[in-house]
Coordinates of C-alpha atoms and ligand atoms in Angstrom, one line a residue:
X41 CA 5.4 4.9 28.1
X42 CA 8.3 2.7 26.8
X43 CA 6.9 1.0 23.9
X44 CA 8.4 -2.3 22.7
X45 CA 7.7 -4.5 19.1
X46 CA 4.7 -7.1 20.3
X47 CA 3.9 -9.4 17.4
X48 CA 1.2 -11.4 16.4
X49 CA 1.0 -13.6 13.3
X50 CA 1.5 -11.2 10.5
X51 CA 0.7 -8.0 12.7
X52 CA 2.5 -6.1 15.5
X53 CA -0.2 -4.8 17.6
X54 CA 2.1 -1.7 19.3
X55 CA 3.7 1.4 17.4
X56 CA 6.2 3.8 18.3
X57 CA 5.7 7.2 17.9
X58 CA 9.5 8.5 17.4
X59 CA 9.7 5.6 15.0
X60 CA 7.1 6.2 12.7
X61 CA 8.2 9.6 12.3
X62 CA 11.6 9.2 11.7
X63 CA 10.8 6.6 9.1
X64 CA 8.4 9.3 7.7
X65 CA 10.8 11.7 7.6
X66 CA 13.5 9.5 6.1
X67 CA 11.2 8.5 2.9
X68 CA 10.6 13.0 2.7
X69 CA 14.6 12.8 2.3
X70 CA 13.8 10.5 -0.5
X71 CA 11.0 12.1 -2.1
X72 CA 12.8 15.8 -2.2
X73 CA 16.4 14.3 -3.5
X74 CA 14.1 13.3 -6.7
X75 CA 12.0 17.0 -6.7
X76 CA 10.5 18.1 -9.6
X77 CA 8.4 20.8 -10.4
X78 CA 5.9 20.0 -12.7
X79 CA 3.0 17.7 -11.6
X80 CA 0.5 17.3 -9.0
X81 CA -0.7 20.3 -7.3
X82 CA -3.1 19.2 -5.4
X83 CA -4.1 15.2 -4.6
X84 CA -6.6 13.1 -2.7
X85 CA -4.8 10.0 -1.1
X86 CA -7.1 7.3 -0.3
X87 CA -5.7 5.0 1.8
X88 CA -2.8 7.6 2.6
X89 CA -1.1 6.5 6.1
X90 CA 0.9 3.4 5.1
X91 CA 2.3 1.5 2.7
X92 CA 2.0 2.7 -0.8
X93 CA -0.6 5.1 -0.3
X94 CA 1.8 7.0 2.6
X95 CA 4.4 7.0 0.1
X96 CA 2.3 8.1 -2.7
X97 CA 1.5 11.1 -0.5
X98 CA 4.7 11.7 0.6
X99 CA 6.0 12.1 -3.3
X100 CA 3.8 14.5 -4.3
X101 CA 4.0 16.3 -1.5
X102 CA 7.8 16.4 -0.9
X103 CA 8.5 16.0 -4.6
X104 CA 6.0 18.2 -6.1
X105 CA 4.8 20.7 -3.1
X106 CA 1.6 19.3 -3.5
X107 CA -1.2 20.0 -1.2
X108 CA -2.2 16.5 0.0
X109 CA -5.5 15.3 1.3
X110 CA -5.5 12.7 3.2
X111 CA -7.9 9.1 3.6
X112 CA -7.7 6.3 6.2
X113 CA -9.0 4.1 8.6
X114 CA -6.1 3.9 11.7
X115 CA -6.7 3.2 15.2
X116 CA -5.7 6.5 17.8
X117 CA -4.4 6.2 21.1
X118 CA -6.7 4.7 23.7
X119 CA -6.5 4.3 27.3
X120 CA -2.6 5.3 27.4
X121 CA -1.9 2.4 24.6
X122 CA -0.3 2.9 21.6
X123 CA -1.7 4.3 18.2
X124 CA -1.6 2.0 15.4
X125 CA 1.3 3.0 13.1
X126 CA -0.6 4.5 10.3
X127 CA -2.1 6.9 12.9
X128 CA 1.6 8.4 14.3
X129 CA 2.5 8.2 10.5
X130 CA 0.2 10.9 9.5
X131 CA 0.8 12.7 12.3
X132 CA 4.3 13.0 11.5
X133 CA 3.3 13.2 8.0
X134 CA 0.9 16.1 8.1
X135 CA 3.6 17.7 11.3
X136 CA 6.4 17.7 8.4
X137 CA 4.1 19.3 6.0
X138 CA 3.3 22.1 7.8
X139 CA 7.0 22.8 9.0
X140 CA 6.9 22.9 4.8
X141 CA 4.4 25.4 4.2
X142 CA 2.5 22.8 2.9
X143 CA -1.4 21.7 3.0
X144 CA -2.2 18.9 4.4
X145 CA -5.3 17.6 6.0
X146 CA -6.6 14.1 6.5
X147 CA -10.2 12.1 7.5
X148 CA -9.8 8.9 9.8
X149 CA -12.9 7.2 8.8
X150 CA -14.0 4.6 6.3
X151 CA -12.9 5.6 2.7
X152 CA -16.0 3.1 1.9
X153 CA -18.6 5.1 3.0
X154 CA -20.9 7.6 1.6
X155 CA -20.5 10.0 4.8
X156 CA -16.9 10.3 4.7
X157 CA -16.8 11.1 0.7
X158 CA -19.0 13.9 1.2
X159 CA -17.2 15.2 3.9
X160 CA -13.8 14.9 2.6
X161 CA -15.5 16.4 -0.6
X162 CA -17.2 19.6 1.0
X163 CA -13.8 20.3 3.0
X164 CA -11.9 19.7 -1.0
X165 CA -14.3 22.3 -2.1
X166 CA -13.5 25.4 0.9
X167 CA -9.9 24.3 0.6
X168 CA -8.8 23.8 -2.5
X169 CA -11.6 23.7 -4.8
X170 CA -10.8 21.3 -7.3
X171 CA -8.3 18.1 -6.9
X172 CA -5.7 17.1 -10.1
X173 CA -4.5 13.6 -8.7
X174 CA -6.3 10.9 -6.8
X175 CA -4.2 8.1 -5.6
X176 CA -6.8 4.9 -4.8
X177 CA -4.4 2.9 -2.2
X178 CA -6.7 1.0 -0.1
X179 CA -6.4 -2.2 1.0
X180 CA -8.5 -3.6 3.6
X181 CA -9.9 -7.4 4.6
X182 CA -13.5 -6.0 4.9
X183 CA -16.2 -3.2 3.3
X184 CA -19.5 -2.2 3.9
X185 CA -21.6 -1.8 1.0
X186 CA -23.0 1.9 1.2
X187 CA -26.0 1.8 0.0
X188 CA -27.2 -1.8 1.1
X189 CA -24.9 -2.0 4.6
X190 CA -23.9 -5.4 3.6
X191 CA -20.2 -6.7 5.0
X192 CA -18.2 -8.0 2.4
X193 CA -14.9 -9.8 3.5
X194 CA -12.6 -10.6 1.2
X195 CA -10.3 -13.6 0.9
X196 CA -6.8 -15.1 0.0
X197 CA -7.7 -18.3 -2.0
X198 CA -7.1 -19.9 -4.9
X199 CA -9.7 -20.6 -7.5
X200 CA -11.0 -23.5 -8.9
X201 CA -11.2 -27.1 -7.6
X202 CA -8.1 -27.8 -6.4
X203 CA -6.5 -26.7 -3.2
X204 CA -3.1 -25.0 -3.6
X205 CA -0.1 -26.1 -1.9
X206 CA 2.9 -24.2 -2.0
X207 CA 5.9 -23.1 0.2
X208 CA 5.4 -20.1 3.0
X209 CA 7.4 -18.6 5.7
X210 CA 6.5 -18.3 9.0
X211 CA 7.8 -15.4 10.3
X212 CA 6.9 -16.4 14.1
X213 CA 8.8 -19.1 13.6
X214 CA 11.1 -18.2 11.5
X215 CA 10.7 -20.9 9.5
X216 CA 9.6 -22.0 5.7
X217 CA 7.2 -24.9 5.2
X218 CA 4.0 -25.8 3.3
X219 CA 0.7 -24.5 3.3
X220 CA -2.5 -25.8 1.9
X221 CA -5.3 -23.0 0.6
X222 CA -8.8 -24.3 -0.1
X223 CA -10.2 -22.7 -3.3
X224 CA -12.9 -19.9 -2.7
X225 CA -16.4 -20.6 -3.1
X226 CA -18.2 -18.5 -6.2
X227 CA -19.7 -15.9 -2.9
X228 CA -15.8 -15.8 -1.5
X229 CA -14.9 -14.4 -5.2
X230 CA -17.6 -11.9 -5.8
X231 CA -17.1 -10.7 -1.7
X232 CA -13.0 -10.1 -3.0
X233 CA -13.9 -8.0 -5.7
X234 CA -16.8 -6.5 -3.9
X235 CA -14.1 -5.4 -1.3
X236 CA -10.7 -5.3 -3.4
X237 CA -12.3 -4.5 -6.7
X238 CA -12.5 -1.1 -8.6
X239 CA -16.0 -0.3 -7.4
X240 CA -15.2 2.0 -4.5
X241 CA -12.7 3.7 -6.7
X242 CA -15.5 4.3 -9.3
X243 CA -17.9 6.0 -6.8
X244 CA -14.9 8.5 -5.5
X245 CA -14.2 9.4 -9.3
X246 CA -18.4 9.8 -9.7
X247 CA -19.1 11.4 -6.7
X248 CA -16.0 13.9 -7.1
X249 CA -17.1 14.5 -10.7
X250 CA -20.6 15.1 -9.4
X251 CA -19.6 17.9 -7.2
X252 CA -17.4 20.2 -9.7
X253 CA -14.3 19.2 -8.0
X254 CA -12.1 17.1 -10.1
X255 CA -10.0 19.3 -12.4
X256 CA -10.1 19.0 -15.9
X257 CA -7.7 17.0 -17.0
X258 CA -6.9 15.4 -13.8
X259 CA -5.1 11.7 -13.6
X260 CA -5.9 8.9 -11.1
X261 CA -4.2 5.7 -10.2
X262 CA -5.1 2.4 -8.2
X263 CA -2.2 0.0 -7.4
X264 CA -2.2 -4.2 -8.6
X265 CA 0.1 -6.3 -8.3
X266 CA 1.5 -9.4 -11.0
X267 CA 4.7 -11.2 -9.5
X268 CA 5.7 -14.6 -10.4
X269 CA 4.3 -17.8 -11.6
X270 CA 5.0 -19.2 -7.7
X271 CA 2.3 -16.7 -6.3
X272 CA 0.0 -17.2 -9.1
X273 CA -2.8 -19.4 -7.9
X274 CA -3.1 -17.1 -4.5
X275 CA -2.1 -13.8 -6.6
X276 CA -3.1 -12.9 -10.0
X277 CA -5.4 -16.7 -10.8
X278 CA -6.9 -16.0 -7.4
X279 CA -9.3 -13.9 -5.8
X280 CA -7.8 -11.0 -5.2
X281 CA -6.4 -11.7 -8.8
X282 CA -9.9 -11.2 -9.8
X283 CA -10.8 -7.5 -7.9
X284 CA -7.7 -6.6 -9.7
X285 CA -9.2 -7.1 -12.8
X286 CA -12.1 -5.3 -12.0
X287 CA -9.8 -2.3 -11.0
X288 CA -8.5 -2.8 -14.9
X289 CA -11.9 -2.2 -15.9
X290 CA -13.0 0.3 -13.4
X291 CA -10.4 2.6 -14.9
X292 CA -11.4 2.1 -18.6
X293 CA -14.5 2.7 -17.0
X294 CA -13.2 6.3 -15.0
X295 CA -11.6 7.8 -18.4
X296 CA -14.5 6.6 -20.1
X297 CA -16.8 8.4 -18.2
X298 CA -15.0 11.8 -17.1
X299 CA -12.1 14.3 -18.1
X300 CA -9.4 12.2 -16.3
X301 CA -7.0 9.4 -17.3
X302 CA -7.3 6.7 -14.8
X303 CA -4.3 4.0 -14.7
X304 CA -3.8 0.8 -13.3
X305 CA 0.2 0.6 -11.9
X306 CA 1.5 -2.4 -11.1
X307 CA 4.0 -2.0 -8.3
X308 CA 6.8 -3.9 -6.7
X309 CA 6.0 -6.8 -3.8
X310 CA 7.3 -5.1 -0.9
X311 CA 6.6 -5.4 2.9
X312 CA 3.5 -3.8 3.7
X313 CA 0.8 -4.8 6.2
X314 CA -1.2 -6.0 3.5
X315 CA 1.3 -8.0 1.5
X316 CA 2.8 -9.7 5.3
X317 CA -1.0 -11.0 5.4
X318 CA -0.7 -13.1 1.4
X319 CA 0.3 -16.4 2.1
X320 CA 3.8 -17.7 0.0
X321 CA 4.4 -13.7 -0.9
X322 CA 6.7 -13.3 2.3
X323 CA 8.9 -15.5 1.2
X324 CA 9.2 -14.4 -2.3
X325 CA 9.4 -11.2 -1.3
X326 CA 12.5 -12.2 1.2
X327 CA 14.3 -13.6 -2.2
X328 CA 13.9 -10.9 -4.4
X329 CA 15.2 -8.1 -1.7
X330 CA 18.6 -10.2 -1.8
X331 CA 18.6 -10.3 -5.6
X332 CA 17.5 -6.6 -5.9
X333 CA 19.9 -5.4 -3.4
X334 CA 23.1 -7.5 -5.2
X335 CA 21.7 -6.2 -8.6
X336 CA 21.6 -2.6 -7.3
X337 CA 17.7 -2.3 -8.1
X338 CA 16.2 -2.7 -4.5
X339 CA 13.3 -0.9 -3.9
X340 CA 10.8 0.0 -1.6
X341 CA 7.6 2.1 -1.5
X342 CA 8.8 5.5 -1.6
X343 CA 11.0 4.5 -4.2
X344 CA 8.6 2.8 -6.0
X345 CA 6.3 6.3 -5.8
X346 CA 9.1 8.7 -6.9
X347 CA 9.8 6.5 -9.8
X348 CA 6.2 6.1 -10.7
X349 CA 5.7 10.1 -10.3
X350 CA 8.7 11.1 -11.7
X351 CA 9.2 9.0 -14.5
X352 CA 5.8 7.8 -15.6
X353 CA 2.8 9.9 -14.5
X354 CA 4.3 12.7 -14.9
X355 CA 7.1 11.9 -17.1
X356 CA 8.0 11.8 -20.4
X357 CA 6.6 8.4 -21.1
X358 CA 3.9 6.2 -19.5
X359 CA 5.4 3.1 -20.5
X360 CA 2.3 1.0 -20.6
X361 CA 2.0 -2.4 -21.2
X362 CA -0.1 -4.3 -23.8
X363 CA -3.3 -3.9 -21.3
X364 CA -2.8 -0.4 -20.8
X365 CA -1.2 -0.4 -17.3
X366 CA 1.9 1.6 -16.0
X367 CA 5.0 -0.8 -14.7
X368 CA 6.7 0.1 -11.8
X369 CA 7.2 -4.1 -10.9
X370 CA 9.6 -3.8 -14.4
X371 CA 12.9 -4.2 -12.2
X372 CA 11.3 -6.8 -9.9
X373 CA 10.0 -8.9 -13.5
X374 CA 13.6 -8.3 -15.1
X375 CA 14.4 -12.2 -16.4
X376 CA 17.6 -12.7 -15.1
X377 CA 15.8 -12.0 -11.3
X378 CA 12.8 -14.2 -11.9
X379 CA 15.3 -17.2 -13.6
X380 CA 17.2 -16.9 -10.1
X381 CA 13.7 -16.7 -8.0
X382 CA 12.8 -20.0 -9.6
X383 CA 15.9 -21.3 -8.8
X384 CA 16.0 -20.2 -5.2
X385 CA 12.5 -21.4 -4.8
X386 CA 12.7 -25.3 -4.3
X387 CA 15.7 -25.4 -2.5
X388 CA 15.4 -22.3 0.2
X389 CA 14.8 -23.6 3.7
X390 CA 14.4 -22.3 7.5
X391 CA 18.4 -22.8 7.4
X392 CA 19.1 -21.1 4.3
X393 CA 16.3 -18.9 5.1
X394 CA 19.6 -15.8 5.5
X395 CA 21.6 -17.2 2.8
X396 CA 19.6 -18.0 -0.4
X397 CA 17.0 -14.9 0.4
X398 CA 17.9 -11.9 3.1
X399 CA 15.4 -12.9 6.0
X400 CA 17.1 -10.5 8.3
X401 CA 16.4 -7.8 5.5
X402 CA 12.4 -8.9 5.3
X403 CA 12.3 -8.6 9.6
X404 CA 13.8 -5.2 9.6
X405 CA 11.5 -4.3 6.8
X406 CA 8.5 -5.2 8.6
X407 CA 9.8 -3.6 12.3
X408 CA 9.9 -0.3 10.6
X409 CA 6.2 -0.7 9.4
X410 CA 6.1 -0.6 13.0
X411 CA 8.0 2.4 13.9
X412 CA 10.9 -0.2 15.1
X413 CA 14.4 -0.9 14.1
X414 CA 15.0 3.0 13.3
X415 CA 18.8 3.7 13.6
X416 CA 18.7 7.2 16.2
X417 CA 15.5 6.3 18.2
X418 CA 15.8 5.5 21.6
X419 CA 13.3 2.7 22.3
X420 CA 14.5 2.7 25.9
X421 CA 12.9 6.3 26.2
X422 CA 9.6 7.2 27.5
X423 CA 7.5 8.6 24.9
X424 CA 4.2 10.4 24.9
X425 CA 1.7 8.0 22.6
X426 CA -1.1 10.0 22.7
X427 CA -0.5 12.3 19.7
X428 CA -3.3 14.5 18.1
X429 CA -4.0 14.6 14.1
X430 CA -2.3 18.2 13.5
X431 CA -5.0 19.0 10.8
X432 CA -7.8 18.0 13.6
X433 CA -6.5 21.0 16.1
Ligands
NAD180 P1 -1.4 -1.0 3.4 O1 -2.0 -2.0 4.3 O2 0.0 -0.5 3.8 O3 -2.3 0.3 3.3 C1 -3.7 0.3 3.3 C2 -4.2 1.7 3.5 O4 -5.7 1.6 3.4 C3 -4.0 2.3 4.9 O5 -3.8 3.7 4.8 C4 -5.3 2.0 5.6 O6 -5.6 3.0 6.7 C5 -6.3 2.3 4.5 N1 -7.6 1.7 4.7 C6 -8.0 0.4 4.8 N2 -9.3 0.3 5.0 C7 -9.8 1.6 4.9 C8 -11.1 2.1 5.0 N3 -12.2 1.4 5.2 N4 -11.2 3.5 4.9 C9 -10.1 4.3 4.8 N5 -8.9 3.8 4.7 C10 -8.7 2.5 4.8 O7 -1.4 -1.6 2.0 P2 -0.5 -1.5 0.7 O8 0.3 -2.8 0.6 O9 0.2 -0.2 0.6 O10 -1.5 -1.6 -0.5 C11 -2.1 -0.5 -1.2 C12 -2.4 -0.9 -2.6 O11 -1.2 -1.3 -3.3 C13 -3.4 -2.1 -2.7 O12 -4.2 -2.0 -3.8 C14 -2.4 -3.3 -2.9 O13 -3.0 -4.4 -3.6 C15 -1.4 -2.6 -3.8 N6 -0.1 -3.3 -4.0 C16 0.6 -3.7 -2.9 C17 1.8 -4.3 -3.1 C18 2.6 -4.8 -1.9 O14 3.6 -5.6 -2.1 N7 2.4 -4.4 -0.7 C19 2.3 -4.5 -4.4 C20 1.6 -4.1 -5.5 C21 0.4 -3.4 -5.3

């Protein structure tokens, strides 16, 4: 079928195949110009087919020649429609590694769950016997509690008493304006960090212990995020503020309790399907791309990953802050950036939406989430959409 862009809110419900790939294979270009040899031999991604997690994957495995395994919860082809994009991303991931020589082999099922640990566990133990990184890169509005069966949801609110009002963009109308957030209520909070917090991340690390198959030695990570004051009541002071904190102590908690150094990094804001769905971050992130690009420091995730492999994790130095974490946000925090951010702030509008921050830059962004925008595909084309897992054949 001939598969066009169809967006929703913060969403675009269709993918394309040829897209996804090519992005995929453009971030492998990235991830073997930086190649090193000593690091990660073989990882667990959870949370592996978009976003941070894909390109967390992606680095070891093209930087490193790391066998990968691979965690996520995607949507396959149904009734002649499109995958989601995570789905034809690991697809074209787990394609490329194989072309490679490489391992690779994934799970579609929720990371959450008790069943898919222990599969993804016993099929750890045939293959590869022990595991030497775990990226934890989930991000999801919802989990169920695996031992009670209990949905938690997890919210975007401020905390406190007040309501938060603050500039947005609204990217199907292409327009910035104001939005009012209603602070959470004390269940809200506890639901965020139930979901978003380090507690999932805590029974991988135990339940991976448990079966002999985390190697001595071995590192983990979980992403957070910081940014600037602006995003601060629905970021850091918020709820999901909060679950981040309890991924700060779930990794004390991790290196505490086993032979494996667990770190918090705190990436970059950068277009993902998860940071399109934060109120106010949108915009910001729209700014910062213009000021990273004319300052020669834009990112995005692979980028982010190779640095964060290369030059941290497996570096010479961790660089951590004052609370222990790695910083891969340290170019995005740089002062002269955030003195311009709060300079750009009051004064951008749906006009100047182009010309104080790079709009068009945040849109093509967010197409090729999608699989859309990719110079060399042919969206005109009819393309097969029903494509099988390579590691499920
Ligand atoms: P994303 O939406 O691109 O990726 C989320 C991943 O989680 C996908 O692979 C998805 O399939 C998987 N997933 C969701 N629910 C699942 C489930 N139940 N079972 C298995 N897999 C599931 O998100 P992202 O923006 O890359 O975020 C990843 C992490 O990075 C999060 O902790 C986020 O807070 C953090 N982070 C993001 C940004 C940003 O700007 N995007 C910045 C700093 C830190």
């Amino acid at each position: 079928m001939i598969v066009k862009p169809r967006i929703r809110g913060y969403v675009c419900i269709t993918a394309h195949p040829k897209g996804c790939e090519a992005k995929v294979r453009e971030e492998i270009e990235v991830a073997k110009a930086a190649k090193r040899s000593d690091g990660p031999k073989r990882v667990l991604v959870l949370g592996s087919s978009t976003g941070y997690g894909l390109s967390s994957r992606i680095a070891a495995a093209f930087g490193y020649d790391a066998a990968t395994f691979g965690i996520f919860f995607e949507r396959p082809s149904t009734n002649g429609k499109p995958a989601s994009a995570g789905w034809y991303n690991s697809v074209a991931f787990e394609k490329a590694a194989h072309e490679a020589g490489l391992y690779a082999k994934s799970i579609n099922g929720d990371a959450f769950s008790n069943e898919v640990k222990a599969q993804a566990i016993a099929q750890i133990k045939e293959d590869l016997g022990q595991i030497d990184l775990v990226v934890y890169s989930l991000a999801s509005p919802r989990r169920t509690d695996p031992e009670t069966g209990e949905v938690y949801k997890s919210v975007l609110k401020p905390i406190g008493d007040q309501a938060f009002t603050n500039r947005t963009m609204d990217t199907d109308r292409d327009e910035v304006k104001d939005v009012t957030i209603e602070p959470a209520t004390e269940e809200e909070i506890q639901h965020t960090i139930n979901v978003m917090g380090g507690q999932d991340w805590e029974l991988w690390m135990k339940a991976l212990d448990d079966a002999g198959v985390l190697a001595p030695g071995a590192k983990s990570v979980a992403y957070s995020y910081i940014g600037p004051e602006a995003t601060w009541p629905v970021y850091t002071n918020g709820t999901i503020g909060q679950a981040k904190k309890d991924v700060e102590r779930a990794a004390a908690a991790i290196t505490e309790a086993y032979d494996c150094a667990a770190y918090v990094a705190v990436n970059k804001a950068v277009v993902t399907q998860a940071s399109s769905a934060i109120p106010v971050v949108p915009l910001y992130i729209s700014i910062i791309i213009k000021l990273m690009k004319a300052k020669g420091t834009h990112e995005d995730c692979i980028e982010q990953m190779v640095r964060l492999f290369d030059d941290r994790l497996y570096g010479k130095d961790l660089q951590l802050d004052n609370l222990g974490r790695i910083r891969v946000d340290d170019w995005e925090m740089q002062p002269d950036i955030q003195a311009k951010v709060i300079e750009i702030w009051p004064s951008i509008t749906s006009e100047t939406l182009d010309v104080l921050g790079d709009y068009t830059g945040y849109q093509h962004n967010f197409l090729t989430l999608f699989g859309f925008g990719l110079d060399g595909v042919d969206y005109d084309e009819d393309v097969e959409v029903d494509l099988p897992l390579p590691s499920s054949l």
